Every structure is written in C-alpha cells, then in structure tokens.
Coordinates of C-alpha atoms and ligand atoms in Angstrom, one line a residue:
M1 CA 49.9 92.8 135.4
R2 CA 49.1 89.2 136.3
T3 CA 50.7 86.3 134.4
S4 CA 48.0 84.9 132.2
P5 CA 48.1 81.1 131.7
D6 CA 47.6 81.4 128.0
K7 CA 50.7 83.5 127.4
K8 CA 53.1 80.9 126.2
I9 CA 56.2 83.2 126.4
L10 CA 55.5 84.0 130.1
R11 CA 55.1 80.3 130.8
V12 CA 58.5 79.6 129.2
L13 CA 60.1 82.5 131.1
G14 CA 58.8 80.8 134.3
G15 CA 60.8 77.7 133.3
E16 CA 58.1 75.6 131.8
P17 CA 58.8 73.7 128.6
V18 CA 56.1 74.5 126.0
W19 CA 55.8 72.6 122.7
P20 CA 56.0 73.7 120.0
P21 CA 58.1 76.6 121.3
P22 CA 56.5 80.0 121.1
I23 CA 58.1 82.3 118.6
W24 CA 58.9 86.0 117.9
V25 CA 61.6 87.6 115.9
M26 CA 64.1 90.3 117.0
R27 CA 63.5 93.5 115.1
Q28 CA 60.3 92.0 113.8
A29 CA 58.8 95.5 113.1
G30 CA 60.9 97.0 110.3
R31 CA 61.9 97.6 106.8
Y32 CA 61.4 94.1 105.4
L33 CA 57.7 94.8 105.7
P34 CA 56.1 97.0 103.0
E35 CA 53.5 98.2 105.5
Y36 CA 56.3 99.4 107.8
R37 CA 58.0 101.3 105.0
E38 CA 54.7 103.0 104.3
V39 CA 54.2 104.3 107.9
R40 CA 57.9 105.1 108.1
A41 CA 57.6 107.4 105.0
R42 CA 54.6 109.2 106.6
A43 CA 56.3 109.6 110.0
G44 CA 59.0 112.1 109.1
S45 CA 62.1 111.3 111.1
F46 CA 62.7 107.9 112.7
L47 CA 62.6 109.5 116.2
D48 CA 59.2 111.0 115.3
L49 CA 58.0 107.5 114.6
C50 CA 59.3 106.3 118.0
Y51 CA 57.7 109.2 119.8
T52 CA 54.3 109.2 118.1
P53 CA 52.2 106.6 120.0
E54 CA 49.6 106.2 117.3
L55 CA 52.3 105.3 114.7
A56 CA 54.5 103.3 117.1
V57 CA 51.5 101.2 118.1
E58 CA 50.6 100.6 114.5
V59 CA 54.1 99.4 113.5
T60 CA 54.4 97.2 116.6
L61 CA 51.1 95.5 115.6
Q62 CA 52.0 95.0 111.9
P63 CA 54.1 91.8 112.4
I64 CA 51.5 90.4 114.9
R65 CA 48.7 90.8 112.4
R66 CA 50.7 89.2 109.6
Y67 CA 52.3 86.3 111.5
G68 CA 50.5 86.0 114.9
F69 CA 53.8 86.0 116.8
D70 CA 53.6 85.1 120.5
A71 CA 55.2 88.3 121.5
A72 CA 55.0 91.9 120.4
I73 CA 58.0 94.1 121.1
L74 CA 57.6 97.8 121.7
F75 CA 58.6 99.8 118.7
S76 CA 61.3 102.2 119.8
D77 CA 65.1 102.2 119.8
I78 CA 67.9 101.6 122.3
L79 CA 69.2 105.2 121.6
V80 CA 66.2 106.9 123.1
V81 CA 68.0 106.5 126.4
P82 CA 71.0 108.8 125.4
H83 CA 68.4 111.1 123.9
A84 CA 66.5 111.3 127.2
L85 CA 69.8 112.0 129.0
G86 CA 70.2 115.1 126.9
Q87 CA 72.5 113.9 124.2
G88 CA 71.9 114.9 120.6
V89 CA 70.7 111.8 118.6
Q90 CA 69.6 111.7 115.0
F91 CA 69.0 108.9 112.5
V92 CA 70.4 109.8 109.1
E93 CA 68.7 108.2 106.1
G94 CA 71.0 105.4 104.7
E95 CA 73.7 106.0 107.3
G96 CA 72.2 105.1 110.7
P97 CA 72.4 106.7 114.1
R98 CA 74.5 109.9 114.6
L99 CA 75.1 111.2 118.2
E100 CA 77.0 114.1 119.6
A101 CA 80.1 112.1 120.6
L102 CA 81.2 112.2 124.3
D103 CA 84.9 112.9 124.6
G104 CA 85.4 112.6 128.4
M105 CA 84.1 113.4 131.8
A106 CA 83.3 117.1 131.0
D107 CA 81.0 116.0 128.2
L108 CA 79.3 113.4 130.5
Q109 CA 78.8 116.1 133.1
R110 CA 76.9 118.2 130.6
L111 CA 74.3 115.4 130.3
S112 CA 71.5 115.0 132.9
E113 CA 72.0 112.7 135.9
D114 CA 68.5 111.3 135.4
L115 CA 66.4 110.3 132.4
S116 CA 63.8 112.8 131.2
H117 CA 60.6 110.8 131.6
E118 CA 58.9 113.7 129.9
R119 CA 60.8 112.9 126.7
L120 CA 60.0 109.2 127.1
A121 CA 56.3 109.7 128.0
P122 CA 55.2 108.8 124.4
V123 CA 57.1 105.5 124.8
Y124 CA 55.2 104.7 128.0
E125 CA 51.9 105.7 126.3
T126 CA 52.7 103.4 123.4
L127 CA 53.0 100.5 125.8
D128 CA 49.8 101.4 127.6
R129 CA 47.9 101.5 124.4
L130 CA 49.4 98.2 123.3
T131 CA 48.1 96.5 126.5
R132 CA 44.6 97.1 125.1
A133 CA 45.3 96.5 121.4
L134 CA 47.0 93.1 121.6
P135 CA 45.4 89.7 121.4
A136 CA 45.0 88.1 124.8
E137 CA 47.7 85.4 124.1
T138 CA 50.4 87.9 123.0
T139 CA 53.1 88.8 125.5
L140 CA 54.1 92.5 125.4
L141 CA 57.9 93.0 125.6
G142 CA 59.8 96.2 126.5
F143 CA 63.5 96.5 126.0
C144 CA 66.6 98.6 126.4
G145 CA 70.2 98.4 125.3
A146 CA 72.8 97.0 127.7
P147 CA 75.1 99.8 129.2
W148 CA 78.2 98.8 127.1
T149 CA 76.3 98.7 123.8
V150 CA 74.6 102.1 124.4
A151 CA 77.9 103.6 125.8
S152 CA 79.7 102.6 122.6
Y153 CA 77.3 104.7 120.5
M154 CA 77.5 107.6 123.0
V155 CA 81.3 107.7 122.8
A156 CA 81.8 107.0 119.0
G157 CA 78.7 109.0 118.0
K158 CA 77.8 106.3 115.5
G159 CA 78.2 102.5 114.8
T160 CA 81.9 101.5 114.5
P161 CA 83.7 98.3 113.6
D162 CA 84.5 96.4 116.8
Q163 CA 83.5 99.5 118.8
A164 CA 87.1 100.7 118.8
P165 CA 86.6 104.3 120.1
A166 CA 84.7 103.0 123.1
R167 CA 87.2 100.3 123.9
L168 CA 90.0 102.8 123.7
A169 CA 88.2 105.2 126.0
A170 CA 87.7 102.4 128.5
Y171 CA 91.4 101.7 128.5
R172 CA 92.6 105.4 128.5
D173 CA 90.0 107.0 130.6
P174 CA 88.6 104.3 132.9
D175 CA 87.1 106.8 135.4
F176 CA 85.0 108.5 132.7
F177 CA 84.0 105.2 131.1
Q178 CA 82.9 103.7 134.4
A179 CA 80.9 106.9 135.3
L180 CA 79.2 106.6 131.9
I181 CA 78.4 102.9 132.5
D182 CA 77.1 103.7 136.0
R183 CA 74.9 106.5 134.6
L184 CA 73.4 104.1 132.1
V185 CA 72.9 101.4 134.7
R186 CA 70.7 103.8 136.7
A187 CA 68.9 105.1 133.6
S188 CA 68.2 101.6 132.4
I189 CA 66.7 100.5 135.7
E190 CA 64.5 103.6 135.8
Y191 CA 63.5 103.1 132.2
L192 CA 62.6 99.4 132.5
I193 CA 60.6 100.0 135.7
R194 CA 58.5 102.6 133.8
Q195 CA 58.1 100.2 131.0
I196 CA 56.8 97.4 133.3
D197 CA 54.5 99.9 135.0
A198 CA 53.1 101.0 131.6
G199 CA 52.3 97.3 130.7
A200 CA 55.4 95.5 129.5
E201 CA 55.2 91.9 130.8
A202 CA 58.8 91.1 130.2
V203 CA 61.8 93.1 128.9
Q204 CA 64.8 92.2 126.8
I205 CA 68.3 93.7 127.3
F206 CA 70.2 93.9 124.0
E207 CA 74.0 93.6 124.4
S208 CA 74.5 93.7 120.6
F209 CA 78.3 94.4 120.9
G210 CA 79.3 91.8 123.5
A211 CA 81.7 90.2 121.0
A212 CA 84.0 93.2 120.9
L213 CA 85.0 93.0 124.6
P214 CA 88.3 91.3 125.6
P215 CA 88.1 89.0 128.6
A216 CA 89.4 91.6 131.1
L217 CA 86.7 94.1 130.1
F218 CA 83.8 91.7 129.8
E219 CA 83.1 91.4 133.5
P220 CA 83.3 95.1 134.4
L221 CA 81.6 96.5 131.2
S222 CA 79.1 93.8 130.3
L223 CA 78.3 91.2 132.9
R224 CA 78.3 93.4 136.0
P225 CA 76.3 96.3 134.6
I226 CA 73.7 93.9 133.1
S227 CA 73.5 92.1 136.4
Q228 CA 73.0 95.5 138.2
V229 CA 70.2 96.4 135.7
V230 CA 68.4 93.1 136.2
G231 CA 68.9 93.2 140.0
G232 CA 67.7 96.8 140.2
L233 CA 64.6 96.1 138.1
K234 CA 63.7 93.0 140.1
A235 CA 64.3 94.6 143.4
A236 CA 61.7 97.2 142.4
R237 CA 59.4 95.0 140.4
P238 CA 59.9 91.4 141.5
H239 CA 57.4 90.0 138.9
A240 CA 59.2 91.5 135.9
K241 CA 60.7 88.9 133.6
V242 CA 64.0 89.6 131.8
I243 CA 65.6 88.1 128.6
V244 CA 69.3 88.8 128.3
F245 CA 70.8 88.8 124.8
V246 CA 74.5 89.0 124.7
R247 CA 75.7 88.8 121.1
G248 CA 79.1 87.1 121.3
G249 CA 78.5 86.1 124.9
G250 CA 79.0 82.4 124.2
Q251 CA 81.9 81.7 126.4
H252 CA 80.4 83.7 129.2
L253 CA 76.8 82.4 129.2
A254 CA 77.5 79.8 132.0
R255 CA 78.5 82.7 134.2
F256 CA 75.2 84.5 133.6
A257 CA 73.4 81.3 134.4
E258 CA 75.4 80.6 137.6
A259 CA 74.8 84.2 138.8
G260 CA 71.1 83.8 138.0
I261 CA 71.1 86.9 135.7
G262 CA 67.9 86.9 133.7
D263 CA 64.9 84.6 133.3
A264 CA 66.1 83.6 129.8
L265 CA 69.4 83.8 127.9
A266 CA 69.2 84.5 124.2
L267 CA 71.7 82.7 122.0
D268 CA 73.3 84.3 118.9
W269 CA 73.4 82.3 115.7
T270 CA 77.0 81.1 116.1
L271 CA 76.2 78.9 119.1
D272 CA 75.1 75.3 118.7
P273 CA 72.2 74.7 121.0
A274 CA 72.9 71.0 121.0
V275 CA 76.3 71.9 122.6
I276 CA 75.4 74.8 124.8
L277 CA 72.0 73.8 126.3
P278 CA 73.3 70.7 128.2
T279 CA 75.7 73.1 130.0
L280 CA 72.9 75.3 131.3
P281 CA 70.4 74.5 134.1
P282 CA 67.5 72.5 132.7
S283 CA 64.9 75.0 134.0
L284 CA 66.6 78.1 132.6
A285 CA 64.8 79.4 129.6
T286 CA 66.7 80.1 126.3
Q287 CA 65.8 81.9 123.2
G288 CA 67.1 81.8 119.6
N289 CA 69.0 81.2 117.5
L290 CA 68.4 80.8 113.7
D291 CA 70.9 82.6 111.5
P292 CA 69.1 85.7 110.0
L293 CA 70.8 84.9 106.7
A294 CA 69.2 81.5 106.6
L295 CA 65.9 83.3 106.8
V296 CA 66.9 85.6 103.9
A297 CA 68.0 82.5 101.8
G298 CA 64.9 80.4 102.5
G299 CA 64.6 76.9 101.1
E300 CA 66.7 74.0 102.4
P301 CA 69.0 76.1 104.6
L302 CA 66.0 77.6 106.3
R303 CA 64.2 74.3 106.9
K304 CA 67.4 72.6 108.1
G305 CA 68.3 75.5 110.4
I306 CA 64.8 75.4 112.0
D307 CA 64.7 71.6 112.4
A308 CA 68.2 71.5 114.1
I309 CA 67.1 74.1 116.7
L310 CA 63.8 72.3 117.3
A311 CA 65.5 69.0 117.8
A312 CA 68.0 70.5 120.3
V313 CA 65.4 72.4 122.4
R314 CA 62.8 69.7 122.7
G315 CA 61.8 69.2 126.4
R316 CA 63.4 72.5 127.5
P317 CA 61.8 75.9 128.1
H318 CA 62.7 77.7 124.8
I319 CA 61.5 80.7 122.8
F320 CA 62.1 80.3 119.1
N321 CA 63.8 83.4 117.6
L322 CA 66.6 84.5 115.3
G323 CA 70.2 84.7 116.6
H324 CA 70.2 88.5 115.8
G325 CA 67.8 91.0 114.2
I326 CA 65.9 90.2 111.0
L327 CA 67.5 91.8 108.0
P328 CA 65.8 94.4 105.8
E329 CA 66.2 92.2 102.7
T330 CA 64.3 89.2 104.2
P331 CA 61.4 88.1 102.0
P332 CA 58.2 88.4 104.2
E333 CA 57.0 85.0 102.9
H334 CA 60.1 83.3 104.4
V335 CA 58.9 84.6 107.8
A336 CA 55.5 83.0 107.2
E337 CA 57.2 79.7 106.4
L338 CA 59.3 79.9 109.5
V339 CA 56.3 80.4 111.8
D340 CA 54.4 77.7 110.0
R341 CA 57.2 75.2 110.3
V342 CA 57.8 75.8 114.0
R343 CA 54.1 75.6 114.8
R344 CA 53.5 72.5 112.7
N345 CA 55.9 70.6 115.0
E346 CA 53.0 69.9 117.4
D347 CA 53.0 66.2 116.7
R348 CA 56.5 65.5 115.5
Ligands
LIG401 O1 60.8 95.4 116.1 C1 61.6 95.6 117.0 O2 62.5 94.8 117.4 C2 61.4 96.8 117.8 C3 62.2 97.9 117.5 C4 63.7 98.0 117.6 C5 64.4 98.9 116.7 N1 65.7 99.0 117.2 C6 63.8 99.7 115.6 C7 64.7 100.3 114.6 C8 64.6 97.5 118.5 C9 64.4 96.4 119.6 C10 65.9 98.1 118.2 C11 67.1 97.8 119.0 C12 68.4 98.4 118.5 N2 68.6 99.6 117.9 C13 69.6 97.7 118.7 C14 69.8 96.4 119.4 C15 69.4 95.2 118.6 C16 70.3 94.8 117.5 O3 69.8 94.6 116.4 O4 71.5 94.6 117.8 C17 70.6 98.5 118.1 C18 72.1 98.2 118.1 C19 70.0 99.7 117.6 C20 70.7 100.9 117.0 C21 70.1 101.2 115.7 N3 68.9 101.7 115.4 C22 70.9 101.2 114.5 C23 72.3 100.7 114.3 C24 70.0 101.6 113.5 C25 70.3 101.9 112.0 C26 70.6 100.6 111.3 C27 69.4 100.2 110.6 O5 69.0 99.1 110.7 O6 68.9 101.1 109.8 C28 68.7 101.9 114.1 C29 67.5 102.3 113.4 C30 66.3 101.4 113.6 N4 65.8 101.0 114.8 C31 65.4 101.0 112.5 C32 64.4 100.3 113.2 C33 63.2 99.6 112.5 C34 65.6 101.3 111.1 C35 65.4 102.7 110.8 C36 64.4 103.1 109.8 O7 63.3 102.5 109.7 O8 64.6 104.2 109.1

C-alpha cells in the first residue's frame, strides 16, 4: 500500500513533525466502551470475537466512529500467536488468559515449528476488510507481542507478577528458553509480513513486560529478539513501518535508537518526555505517554498531563497516545476531552 500524504501517522513515522500531533490510544477498542461490551456479549468467547472478521471489524471501527482517532488498531490479541503455534489458549471471564503452560524443551517440541496461517486467516481477512471500511485519513495498524512478553505467558500459562516463572526458566533452562524466543522471532516475522500484505500500514510490537528483565537478560531476551523481528520484517517488506513499545524500557531506549530499531519508540507513562526526548535523534518519531490513570481521573490531572506532553513534543515527530493501555474503568467522555484538547492545540 502506498503512503498517502493525508495519513498523519505515516508522516510522523517518516520523521516529519506534524502539529497538532496525531492521536490514537493503546487498547482503544475495549471494555470502557458500552458498544464494545454489547458486541463482546454476542460473540461468545473472546477468541471467537478475534476470529470472526465481521465482529472484529466492527469493534475496531467503534473508537474511530466515536473519536475519529488517526489510527485504527486491528482487533485481536498478542496470544493468537501461541494459539497458532498449537498451544491451548483460553480467555477466562474475570480472570484473563489461560494457556497450557510449557515446562521445557519437550513441551516446546510438541508445538508446531511454523504458524498456522489457516488459524490466523480470519485475522488477515479482518485487516483486508478494514482497508475498505476506514476513512481515507486513518492509518491501519497491525501488531504482535514481543517474543519475551509472549514467552512469559507461554511458560507461566497466565499473567504473573514480575513474570517470575519465565525469568526462572530463562536462568535454569537457557537452551529451552532461547529456543522458545527463536521460535517466536520467526513466527512474529511471518505474522507481521502477512499483516502488512493484508493491508496494515504500520505495526506495533508490544513489549509489555520489559520492566521485569534484569540488565543481563534485557539484551538477549528483549532488545535482540525485537531487533530480529523488525529486521526480518523490513528485509521482506522494506516499506513497513514499525512502532516499538517497551514498557519499562526507559534506560534502554537510547540503545534502540542507536541501533535504528523501529521507526518510532513508544514511551511508557513513567518517562518524562522533556528529559528523554533531547537524548534521542531529532528525526526519530516517538509515541505516548499520558498516564492511563490521569485519563480515568479526568479534570485538572488530565489537562495538566496532556499539556506537559504537548509542550515537550512540540517541533518533533510525535504520536500522542497513552503510556500503556486504556483501563476498562475509563469514562468515555474523558477520551473525548483528551482528543479535543490535543486537536485544539492547532494555534497554541
Ligand atoms: O484496541 C486494541 O488495542 C486492539 C486489541 C488488543 C487487545 N489486546 C484486545 C483485548 C491489543 C493490541 C491487545 C494486546 C495485548 N493483549 C497485550 C499487550 C498490550 C498491553 O496492554 O500490555 C497483552 C499483554 C495482552 C494479553 C491479554 N489479553 C490480557 C492480559 C488480557 C486479559 C486482561 C483484560 O484486560 O481482560 C487480554 C484480553 C483482551 N485483549 C481484552 C481485549 C479488549 C479484554 C477481554 C474481553 O473483552 O473479555
């Protein structure tokens, strides 16, 4: 797909400062929207929702209709990748994801070497339908989880505080853990290539659990695999744009920038853009980084949070976003206020 000049997010990802900054919100389709909860209730299981193009298209479009965000993100989940490698994955109401935990090399060998594109066909079809359903100015984003974040679910079988089971496996059984990471690197490249071919114009890699890694494990388990995924995707599809989100990656961001990993680096909400941006190359795009709880709270904390980010990113290529996913308890009208305040900055 050719870069359209009116897609602001693609212009920013190309290194151009755009004012006011374009905006979308991580996890923008979700339970904070009553219209999402309505479709979710009709869908049956969460995976059925991800794998039914008609419904996945509908929930992807909901936040675009309501707020006119500059990007739509494919409705799916990072855990469809383990599912398409043959691992049992379920989403249990009120508890979250549950997977058949991998306990070592023998379990890994029982999974498939390659992704089942048959299982993922509805995801690609959702993207294809979205290319026709979206307004001309809206950028279509695909995504996947970073290998470490996905591996931590595959090993623990669920979300865990500080990803202790996966960290322990990485220390005790490094051959198994590296083989798992390598499998996910290959699967992620394949998956992102298919997403680009189906119509995604850029992709985001979610390293949600970067903060759990000690310094000695950060390079082999996060930085290197992400670099391999970005490199593999770009070798195959040079025009594909990539946003890298490493939650807790603060002290490592300069290394991502130096190594040229990603067209944009997303900042989590703990980082002060006024401090971090001057350390990054001026033409490197950034994204973020409002505290999702400031959006829940609304009022003065919301307005101050927005204005501080806007002041720090002026003149730089930046995409306004939260510093992590939107929370289910967020009042929808606060999101409207956020979009309005960012966009009204035209002449300030
Ligand atoms: O709008 C969007 O951003 C697109 C859809 C999207 C979902 N998950 C839908 C979803 C995206 C990009 C994700 C990514 C994802 N999934 C991440 C990385 C981003 C992040 O927030 O750190 C992670 C760690 C997951 C794993 C995951 N999926 C968990 C832990 C849960 C359960 C917790 C919860 O919020 O319920 C999910 C389920 C999930 N994925 C929901 C949604 C809308 C809620 C489930 C439901 O509606 O029943």
